[in-house]
Short mmCIF file of C-alpha atoms in Angstrom, two decimals:
data_model
loop_
_atom_site.label_atom_id
_atom_site.label_comp_id
_atom_site.label_asym_id
_atom_site.label_seq_id
_atom_site.Cartn_x
_atom_site.Cartn_y
_atom_site.Cartn_z
CA UNK V 9 0.00 0.00 0.00
CA UNK V 10 3.01 2.28 0.50
CA UNK V 11 4.69 1.62 -2.85
CA UNK V 12 2.92 4.33 -4.84
CA UNK V 13 3.93 7.10 -2.45
CA UNK V 14 7.37 5.92 -1.38
CA UNK V 15 10.66 6.98 -2.90
CA UNK V 16 12.75 4.04 -4.02
CA UNK V 17 15.45 3.12 -1.53
CA UNK V 18 18.93 4.39 -2.42
CA UNK V 19 21.54 1.76 -3.15
CA UNK V 20 23.93 0.68 -0.45
CA UNK V 21 26.65 2.91 -1.91
CA UNK V 22 24.31 5.91 -2.16
CA UNK V 23 22.97 5.70 1.40
CA UNK V 24 24.17 8.76 3.36
CA UNK V 25 27.08 7.70 5.56
CA UNK V 26 26.18 10.30 8.17
CA UNK V 27 22.75 8.80 8.83
CA UNK V 28 22.21 6.99 12.17
CA UNK V 29 22.62 3.23 12.43
CA UNK V 30 19.32 2.65 14.22
CA UNK V 31 16.15 4.32 15.45
CA UNK V 32 13.72 3.92 18.34
CA UNK V 33 10.27 5.12 17.33
CA UNK V 34 8.56 6.07 20.58
CA UNK V 35 5.13 7.11 21.80
CA UNK V 36 4.11 7.76 25.38
CA UNK V 37 0.67 8.46 26.83
CA UNK V 38 0.68 10.69 29.90
CA UNK V 39 -1.49 12.03 32.70
CA UNK V 40 -1.17 15.51 31.18
CA UNK V 41 1.24 18.00 29.68
CA UNK V 42 2.87 19.66 32.69
CA UNK V 43 6.27 19.03 34.25
CA UNK V 44 4.82 16.99 37.11
CA UNK V 45 2.71 14.76 34.86
CA UNK V 46 3.60 11.10 34.46
CA UNK V 47 3.87 8.44 31.79
CA UNK V 48 1.06 5.86 31.90
CA UNK V 49 1.99 3.80 28.83
CA UNK V 50 4.95 3.59 26.47
CA UNK V 51 5.74 1.84 23.23
CA UNK V 52 8.95 1.48 21.22
CA UNK V 53 9.46 0.20 17.68
CA UNK V 54 13.13 -0.50 17.00
CA UNK V 55 14.18 0.15 13.41
CA UNK V 56 17.43 -0.54 11.60
CA UNK V 57 19.45 2.07 9.68
CA UNK V 58 17.02 1.99 6.72
CA UNK V 59 13.84 2.10 8.76
CA UNK V 60 12.97 -1.60 8.72
CA UNK V 61 11.21 -2.85 11.86
CA UNK V 62 13.31 -5.10 14.09
CA UNK V 63 10.90 -5.54 17.00
CA UNK V 64 8.45 -3.67 19.21
CA UNK V 65 7.65 -3.35 22.92
CA UNK V 66 4.78 -1.95 24.98
CA UNK V 67 4.05 -1.46 28.65
CA UNK V 68 1.54 0.16 30.95
CA UNK V 69 2.95 2.26 33.80
CA UNK V 70 1.32 2.98 37.16
CA UNK V 71 1.70 6.78 37.59
CA UNK V 72 0.80 6.61 41.29
CA UNK V 73 -1.69 9.42 40.72
CA UNK V 74 -4.81 10.38 38.79
CA UNK V 75 -4.58 9.00 35.23
CA UNK V 76 -5.55 12.32 33.65
CA UNK V 77 -7.70 12.63 30.50
CA UNK V 78 -9.22 9.15 30.39
CA UNK V 79 -11.52 10.26 27.58
CA UNK V 80 -8.41 10.59 25.38
CA UNK V 81 -6.21 7.60 26.24
CA UNK V 82 -8.82 5.29 27.79
CA UNK V 83 -6.57 4.16 30.66
CA UNK V 84 -8.50 4.22 33.92
CA UNK V 85 -7.27 3.96 37.49
CA UNK V 86 -8.44 0.34 37.58
CA UNK V 87 -6.45 -0.57 34.48
CA UNK V 88 -3.29 1.08 35.81
CA UNK V 89 -3.50 0.01 39.44
CA UNK V 90 -1.59 -3.28 38.96
CA UNK V 91 0.76 -1.96 36.25
CA UNK V 92 4.49 -1.74 37.03
CA UNK V 93 6.00 1.51 38.32
CA UNK V 94 8.37 3.34 36.01
CA UNK V 95 11.52 2.24 37.90
CA UNK V 96 10.39 -1.35 37.30
CA UNK V 97 10.39 -0.90 33.51
CA UNK V 98 13.24 1.63 33.27
CA UNK V 99 15.91 -0.97 32.46
CA UNK V 100 13.90 -2.64 29.68
CA UNK V 101 12.88 0.74 28.29
CA UNK V 102 16.52 1.86 28.29
CA UNK V 103 17.59 -1.29 26.45
CA UNK V 104 15.14 -0.39 23.69
CA UNK V 105 16.53 3.14 23.40
CA UNK V 106 20.23 2.49 23.85
CA UNK V 107 22.43 3.55 20.94
CA UNK V 108 19.51 4.74 18.82
CA UNK V 109 18.03 8.03 17.72
CA UNK V 110 14.70 8.61 19.45
CA UNK V 111 12.00 9.29 16.85
CA UNK V 112 8.63 10.75 17.84
CA UNK V 113 5.90 13.03 16.59
CA UNK V 114 6.64 16.30 18.43
CA UNK V 115 9.74 14.61 19.82
CA UNK V 116 10.59 17.28 22.37
CA UNK V 117 7.49 16.35 24.37
CA UNK V 118 8.13 12.58 24.40
CA UNK V 119 11.80 13.14 25.20
CA UNK V 120 11.09 15.50 28.11
CA UNK V 121 8.51 13.15 29.63
CA UNK V 122 10.93 10.21 29.35
CA UNK V 123 13.88 12.19 30.69
CA UNK V 124 11.89 13.35 33.72
CA UNK V 125 10.79 9.82 34.54
CA UNK V 126 14.40 8.66 34.47
CA UNK V 127 15.45 11.63 36.60
CA UNK V 128 12.81 10.70 39.20
CA UNK V 129 14.19 7.16 39.17
CA UNK V 130 17.70 8.59 39.71
CA UNK V 131 18.77 7.25 36.34
CA UNK V 132 19.62 8.63 32.92
CA UNK V 133 17.91 7.71 29.66
CA UNK V 134 20.49 6.41 27.13
CA UNK V 135 19.40 8.84 24.41
CA UNK V 136 21.78 11.30 22.79
CA UNK V 137 19.79 12.46 19.77
CA UNK V 138 16.15 12.82 18.79
CA UNK V 139 14.35 13.32 15.50
CA UNK V 140 10.93 14.94 15.26
CA UNK V 141 8.78 13.66 12.41
CA UNK V 142 7.01 17.03 12.27
CA UNK V 143 10.34 18.69 11.49
CA UNK V 144 11.20 15.93 8.99
CA UNK V 145 7.89 16.30 7.14
CA UNK V 146 8.56 20.05 6.87
CA UNK V 147 12.08 19.44 5.60
CA UNK V 148 10.65 17.08 2.97
CA UNK V 149 8.00 19.68 2.12
CA UNK V 150 5.23 17.07 2.32
CA UNK V 151 1.84 18.45 1.21
CA UNK V 152 0.10 17.95 4.56
CA UNK V 153 -2.98 19.96 5.65
CA UNK V 154 -1.57 20.12 9.20
CA UNK V 155 1.06 18.44 11.35
CA UNK V 156 -1.14 15.89 13.10
CA UNK V 157 -0.02 12.25 13.10
CA UNK V 158 -3.20 11.22 11.33
CA UNK V 159 -2.35 13.54 8.42
CA UNK V 160 1.17 12.13 8.09
CA UNK V 161 -0.25 8.60 8.23
CA UNK V 162 -2.87 9.35 5.59
CA UNK V 163 -0.21 10.77 3.26
CA UNK V 164 1.64 7.45 3.27
CA UNK V 165 -1.50 5.29 3.30
CA UNK V 166 -0.99 4.04 6.85
CA UNK V 167 -4.21 3.01 8.58
CA UNK V 168 -4.56 3.93 12.24
CA UNK V 169 -6.56 1.49 14.35
CA UNK V 170 -6.45 2.95 17.89
CA UNK V 171 -5.54 6.62 18.10
CA UNK V 172 -3.94 7.67 21.41
CA UNK V 173 -2.95 4.09 22.17
CA UNK V 174 0.84 4.16 22.56
CA UNK V 175 1.48 0.88 20.71
CA UNK V 176 -0.68 1.75 17.72
CA UNK V 177 0.57 5.33 17.55
CA UNK V 178 4.16 4.04 17.56
CA UNK V 179 3.32 1.50 14.83
CA UNK V 180 1.71 4.17 12.67
CA UNK V 181 4.65 6.48 13.13
CA UNK V 182 7.15 3.72 12.34
CA UNK V 183 5.31 2.91 9.11
CA UNK V 184 5.22 6.58 8.13
CA UNK V 185 8.83 7.21 9.16
CA UNK V 186 10.33 4.59 6.86
CA UNK V 187 9.18 6.20 3.56
CA UNK V 188 10.10 9.60 5.00
CA UNK V 189 13.60 8.33 5.77
CA UNK V 190 13.95 6.81 2.30
CA UNK V 191 12.83 10.07 0.69
CA UNK V 192 15.32 12.02 2.79
CA UNK V 193 18.14 9.65 1.85
CA UNK V 194 17.25 9.72 -1.84
CA UNK V 195 17.35 13.51 -1.78
CA UNK V 196 20.55 13.70 0.23
CA UNK V 197 18.67 15.60 2.94
CA UNK V 198 20.36 16.32 6.23
CA UNK V 199 18.19 14.83 8.96
CA UNK V 200 16.86 17.31 11.56
CA UNK V 201 18.64 15.71 14.52
CA UNK V 202 18.75 17.43 17.90
CA UNK V 203 20.90 16.74 20.93
CA UNK V 204 19.20 15.23 23.98
CA UNK V 205 20.51 16.43 27.31
CA UNK V 206 19.48 14.55 30.46
CA UNK V 207 17.12 16.44 32.74
CA UNK V 208 18.00 16.78 36.39
CA UNK V 209 15.10 18.90 37.60
CA UNK V 210 11.36 18.37 37.58
CA UNK V 211 8.26 19.45 39.44
CA UNK V 212 7.07 17.05 42.10
CA UNK V 213 4.29 19.06 43.72
CA UNK V 214 1.63 16.88 45.41
CA UNK V 215 -0.63 15.22 42.86
CA UNK V 216 -3.87 13.28 43.25
CA UNK V 217 -3.13 9.64 44.00
CA UNK V 218 -4.25 6.90 41.68
CA UNK V 219 -7.88 6.04 42.24
CA UNK V 220 -9.23 9.54 41.65
CA UNK V 221 -10.78 9.80 38.24
CA UNK V 222 -10.63 12.83 35.99
CA UNK V 223 -13.41 15.20 36.79
CA UNK V 224 -13.29 14.30 40.49
CA UNK V 225 -10.46 16.43 41.76
CA UNK V 226 -8.02 15.26 39.10
CA UNK V 227 -6.96 16.52 35.67
CA UNK V 228 -9.14 19.22 34.15
CA UNK V 229 -8.56 20.36 30.57
CA UNK V 230 -8.15 24.09 30.07
CA UNK V 231 -8.08 24.68 33.83
CA UNK V 232 -7.74 28.27 34.98
CA UNK V 233 -4.17 29.48 35.30
CA UNK V 234 -3.35 32.71 37.16
CA UNK V 235 -1.80 35.44 35.04
CA UNK V 236 1.88 36.12 35.64
CA UNK V 237 3.04 39.71 35.75
CA UNK V 238 6.01 40.12 33.44
CA UNK V 239 8.31 43.10 32.94
CA UNK V 240 7.49 45.29 29.95
CA UNK V 241 9.20 44.25 26.73
CA UNK V 242 12.07 46.70 26.13
CA UNK V 243 11.75 46.58 22.36
CA UNK V 244 9.15 48.22 20.09
CA UNK V 245 6.84 45.99 18.08
CA UNK V 246 8.37 45.62 14.59
CA UNK V 247 5.11 44.29 13.13
CA UNK V 248 3.84 40.91 12.04
CA UNK V 249 5.83 37.78 11.53
CA UNK V 250 6.31 36.83 7.88
CA UNK V 251 6.49 33.17 6.88
CA UNK V 252 9.98 32.06 5.99
CA UNK V 253 11.61 34.89 7.90
CA UNK V 254 12.95 35.14 11.44
CA UNK V 255 11.13 36.34 14.50
CA UNK V 256 12.35 39.73 15.66
CA UNK V 257 12.74 41.05 19.18
CA UNK V 258 9.71 43.07 20.22
CA UNK V 259 7.17 40.99 18.29
CA UNK V 260 3.94 40.34 20.17
CA UNK V 261 3.26 36.61 20.53
CA UNK V 262 0.03 35.05 21.84
CA UNK V 263 -0.63 31.41 22.75
CA UNK V 264 -3.87 29.42 22.46
CA UNK V 265 -4.79 25.90 23.56
CA UNK V 266 -2.71 23.08 25.04
CA UNK V 267 1.05 22.93 24.53
CA UNK V 268 3.34 19.94 25.04
CA UNK V 269 5.84 22.11 26.91
CA UNK V 270 4.33 23.69 30.02
CA UNK V 271 2.91 27.07 29.00
CA UNK V 272 4.81 29.07 31.62
CA UNK V 273 8.10 27.59 30.43
CA UNK V 274 7.26 28.29 26.79
CA UNK V 275 6.34 31.89 27.62
CA UNK V 276 9.54 32.30 29.65
CA UNK V 277 11.58 31.20 26.66
CA UNK V 278 9.79 33.73 24.46
CA UNK V 279 10.46 36.54 26.94
CA UNK V 280 14.12 35.54 27.25
CA UNK V 281 14.39 35.78 23.45
CA UNK V 282 13.12 39.37 23.59
CA UNK V 283 9.54 38.77 22.52
CA UNK V 284 6.42 40.35 24.04
CA UNK V 285 4.05 37.68 25.39
CA UNK V 286 0.49 38.95 24.92
CA UNK V 287 -2.39 37.60 26.99
CA UNK V 288 -4.94 38.58 24.34
CA UNK V 289 -4.98 38.90 20.58
CA UNK V 290 -5.40 42.19 18.71
CA UNK V 291 -4.52 43.72 15.35
CA UNK V 292 -1.05 44.43 16.80
CA UNK V 293 -0.32 40.77 17.54
CA UNK V 294 2.63 39.55 15.46
CA UNK V 295 2.02 35.81 15.77
CA UNK V 296 -0.36 33.26 17.30
CA UNK V 297 1.04 29.93 18.49
CA UNK V 298 -1.48 27.06 18.63
CA UNK V 299 -1.42 23.30 18.04
CA UNK V 300 -5.09 23.36 17.01
CA UNK V 301 -5.66 26.09 14.38
CA UNK V 302 -9.13 24.69 13.64
CA UNK V 303 -10.41 25.23 17.17
CA UNK V 304 -13.00 27.87 17.96
CA UNK V 305 -11.12 29.65 20.74
CA UNK V 306 -11.48 33.41 20.83
CA UNK V 307 -7.82 33.92 19.92
CA UNK V 308 -8.04 31.62 16.89
CA UNK V 309 -11.25 33.34 15.74
CA UNK V 310 -9.67 36.78 16.10
CA UNK V 311 -6.53 35.63 14.31
CA UNK V 312 -8.68 34.68 11.31
CA UNK V 313 -10.48 38.02 11.42
CA UNK V 314 -7.26 40.05 11.66
CA UNK V 315 -5.17 37.86 9.36
CA UNK V 316 -2.68 37.17 12.14
CA UNK V 317 -0.02 34.60 11.18
CA UNK V 318 -0.39 31.23 12.95
CA UNK V 319 2.26 28.57 13.65
CA UNK V 320 2.26 25.43 15.76
CA UNK V 321 4.40 24.81 18.83
CA UNK V 322 7.07 22.81 16.99
CA UNK V 323 7.57 25.57 14.41
CA UNK V 324 7.66 28.21 17.13
CA UNK V 325 10.35 26.26 18.96
CA UNK V 326 12.50 26.33 15.84
CA UNK V 327 11.90 30.05 15.35
CA UNK V 328 12.92 30.74 18.96
CA UNK V 329 16.38 29.34 18.22
CA UNK V 330 17.20 32.25 15.91
CA UNK V 331 15.41 35.48 16.88
CA UNK V 332 16.62 38.58 15.07
CA UNK V 333 17.88 41.37 17.35
CA UNK V 334 15.89 44.59 17.52
CA UNK V 335 17.09 47.51 15.41
CA UNK V 336 20.01 49.32 16.99
CA UNK V 337 18.20 52.65 16.79
CA UNK V 338 15.36 51.19 18.84
#
């Protein structure tokens, strides 16, 4: 089913020598998106240098707290109660990752969740590099309507059976990654690899213990978050962000919806880069960051009305790495 949309594999002599020798395609389901949230299931598909599946592995994990959005992942307190704790599966998980590039859809999120679990267990995940399939699909210029996993799967004819189930999500991503890897190799594309540094800090504030279901004192989507008073941005607003160009210090950036990185941390990074974090959206807003541009939130609606540029979290993270300084005269 993949043949019609897959680039033919390069010959052994043409295969890029700089490409990794193996990959670990990973998906984790979690109790939420914050720094103190926990992994509740994990899956790994090990692939060889050319993306062929070697084996796969899956486990449930008892988070020792409320399981979070059950309506998304379907894992209740009862299902997780007798599952192993993360320290009990850490060694097997590490064996699956060791010596391989971690591949995930929005890889920074999966990596950070994994790294925090290992830090809690007083261990270090054996991962040195990660590859985000969102970034790879952009580098390949795939004609996708958005950067959801289901869109990438549909492009390569991969059928998803159980969305938000770690094992099936990892399978789907592995099947979509192989033709992406072949296309990159055929085109001599440099893979968008990023260094993975072990995390040594995490938030361990008291959380609801396992047994409390969502909606009963546990995880609540879009829960109220107190506003943080930030110092005024020292740079004037240079105007709107233009696609293909760099962000510039002083640009007003607004956020809407859930983010894989905790919102406060994402906003702090924007401020440190010299951007103005706006709590609302107006005609002066330079950019809206959202992972769900089709939602009906007030900011998304206003962005459509005002023609405000919109990017997702992964793209914004890349833009943050190279923000243009404000004009000297400013």
